[in-house]
Amino acid sequence: MSYIEREQIFSKDYLTIEDIQSLLGLTYQMAARQIRNIKRRSDRLGIQGKIHTEDYFEYFNITDKQRYVKEI
């Protein structure tokens, strides 16, 4: 995955199952399971099949977000 692709994914407020598939190289079913695992810890959106990007960062303990999103 290129930096531009990753930046496009993380420029949104939420991640979809398809985004998780691309980011982690998972099948659809495994990506859906990963989203459910993240939601068990935190679910800011409350929308099935989507997670807030902040929930993703917290789940994976990512504190340096500059690597994922270009600061304006």
C-alpha positions as protocol buffer text, in pm:
chain_id: "A"
residue {
  index: 1
  type: MET
  ca { x: 0 y: 0 z: 0 }
}
residue {
  index: 2
  type: SER
  ca { x: 138 y: 339 z: -95 }
}
residue {
  index: 3
  type: TYR
  ca { x: 150 y: 642 z: 130 }
}
residue {
  index: 4
  type: ILE
  ca { x: -107 y: 818 z: -90 }
}
residue {
  index: 5
  type: GLU
  ca { x: -354 y: 528 z: -59 }
}
residue {
  index: 6
  type: ARG
  ca { x: -307 y: 518 z: 319 }
}
residue {
  index: 7
  type: GLU
  ca { x: -350 y: 896 z: 339 }
}
residue {
  index: 8
  type: GLN
  ca { x: -676 y: 875 z: 139 }
}
residue {
  index: 9
  type: ILE
  ca { x: -813 y: 611 z: 375 }
}
residue {
  index: 10
  type: PHE
  ca { x: -722 y: 802 z: 691 }
}
residue {
  index: 11
  type: SER
  ca { x: -844 y: 1137 z: 557 }
}
residue {
  index: 12
  type: LYS
  ca { x: -1200 y: 1020 z: 625 }
}
residue {
  index: 13
  type: ASP
  ca { x: -1365 y: 1030 z: 968 }
}
residue {
  index: 14
  type: TYR
  ca { x: -1440 y: 658 z: 960 }
}
residue {
  index: 15
  type: LEU
  ca { x: -1302 y: 334 z: 821 }
}
residue {
  index: 16
  type: THR
  ca { x: -1506 y: 69 z: 642 }
}
residue {
  index: 17
  type: ILE
  ca { x: -1456 y: -305 z: 619 }
}
residue {
  index: 18
  type: GLU
  ca { x: -1300 y: -250 z: 278 }
}
residue {
  index: 19
  type: ASP
  ca { x: -1056 y: 3 z: 426 }
}
residue {
  index: 20
  type: ILE
  ca { x: -950 y: -246 z: 694 }
}
residue {
  index: 21
  type: GLN
  ca { x: -907 y: -511 z: 423 }
}
residue {
  index: 22
  type: SER
  ca { x: -668 y: -281 z: 235 }
}
residue {
  index: 23
  type: LEU
  ca { x: -480 y: -163 z: 542 }
}
residue {
  index: 24
  type: LEU
  ca { x: -425 y: -502 z: 702 }
}
residue {
  index: 25
  type: GLY
  ca { x: -439 y: -733 z: 401 }
}
residue {
  index: 26
  type: LEU
  ca { x: -733 y: -933 z: 535 }
}
residue {
  index: 27
  type: THR
  ca { x: -1027 y: -1112 z: 377 }
}
residue {
  index: 28
  type: TYR
  ca { x: -1367 y: -948 z: 403 }
}
residue {
  index: 29
  type: GLN
  ca { x: -1472 y: -1178 z: 688 }
}
residue {
  index: 30
  type: MET
  ca { x: -1150 y: -1123 z: 883 }
}
residue {
  index: 31
  type: ALA
  ca { x: -1173 y: -745 z: 835 }
}
residue {
  index: 32
  type: ALA
  ca { x: -1533 y: -750 z: 963 }
}
residue {
  index: 33
  type: ARG
  ca { x: -1416 y: -949 z: 1265 }
}
residue {
  index: 34
  type: GLN
  ca { x: -1137 y: -697 z: 1327 }
}
residue {
  index: 35
  type: ILE
  ca { x: -1390 y: -412 z: 1321 }
}
residue {
  index: 36
  type: ARG
  ca { x: -1604 y: -597 z: 1576 }
}
residue {
  index: 37
  type: ASN
  ca { x: -1297 y: -643 z: 1797 }
}
residue {
  index: 38
  type: ILE
  ca { x: -1220 y: -271 z: 1777 }
}
residue {
  index: 39
  type: LYS
  ca { x: -1584 y: -184 z: 1855 }
}
residue {
  index: 40
  type: ARG
  ca { x: -1570 y: -394 z: 2171 }
}
residue {
  index: 41
  type: ARG
  ca { x: -1311 y: -152 z: 2305 }
}
residue {
  index: 42
  type: SER
  ca { x: -1454 y: 173 z: 2167 }
}
residue {
  index: 43
  type: ASP
  ca { x: -1740 y: 262 z: 1932 }
}
residue {
  index: 44
  type: ARG
  ca { x: -1774 y: 634 z: 1869 }
}
residue {
  index: 45
  type: LEU
  ca { x: -1991 y: 594 z: 1559 }
}
residue {
  index: 46
  type: GLY
  ca { x: -2235 y: 319 z: 1653 }
}
residue {
  index: 47
  type: ILE
  ca { x: -2271 y: 228 z: 1284 }
}
residue {
  index: 48
  type: GLN
  ca { x: -2244 y: -132 z: 1172 }
}
residue {
  index: 49
  type: GLY
  ca { x: -1944 y: -206 z: 951 }
}
residue {
  index: 50
  type: LYS
  ca { x: -1770 y: 125 z: 1022 }
}
residue {
  index: 51
  type: ILE
  ca { x: -1535 y: 251 z: 1290 }
}
residue {
  index: 52
  type: HIS
  ca { x: -1410 y: 597 z: 1371 }
}
residue {
  index: 53
  type: THR
  ca { x: -1046 y: 650 z: 1277 }
}
residue {
  index: 54
  type: GLU
  ca { x: -968 y: 748 z: 1637 }
}
residue {
  index: 55
  type: ASP
  ca { x: -1101 y: 410 z: 1754 }
}
residue {
  index: 56
  type: TYR
  ca { x: -859 y: 243 z: 1511 }
}
residue {
  index: 57
  type: PHE
  ca { x: -566 y: 449 z: 1638 }
}
residue {
  index: 58
  type: GLU
  ca { x: -652 y: 377 z: 2001 }
}
residue {
  index: 59
  type: TYR
  ca { x: -700 y: 4 z: 1942 }
}
residue {
  index: 60
  type: PHE
  ca { x: -357 y: -30 z: 1783 }
}
residue {
  index: 61
  type: ASN
  ca { x: -201 y: 218 z: 2029 }
}
residue {
  index: 62
  type: ILE
  ca { x: -92 y: 457 z: 1752 }
}
residue {
  index: 63
  type: THR
  ca { x: 9 y: 788 z: 1901 }
}
residue {
  index: 64
  type: ASP
  ca { x: 211 y: 932 z: 1610 }
}
residue {
  index: 65
  type: LYS
  ca { x: -65 y: 998 z: 1355 }
}
residue {
  index: 66
  type: GLN
  ca { x: 155 y: 1211 z: 1127 }
}
residue {
  index: 67
  type: ARG
  ca { x: 264 y: 892 z: 955 }
}
residue {
  index: 68
  type: TYR
  ca { x: -97 y: 826 z: 852 }
}
residue {
  index: 69
  type: VAL
  ca { x: -248 y: 1169 z: 791 }
}
residue {
  index: 70
  type: LYS
  ca { x: -84 y: 1472 z: 636 }
}
residue {
  index: 71
  type: GLU
  ca { x: -112 y: 1771 z: 868 }
}
residue {
  index: 72
  type: ILE
  ca { x: -253 y: 2089 z: 713 }
}
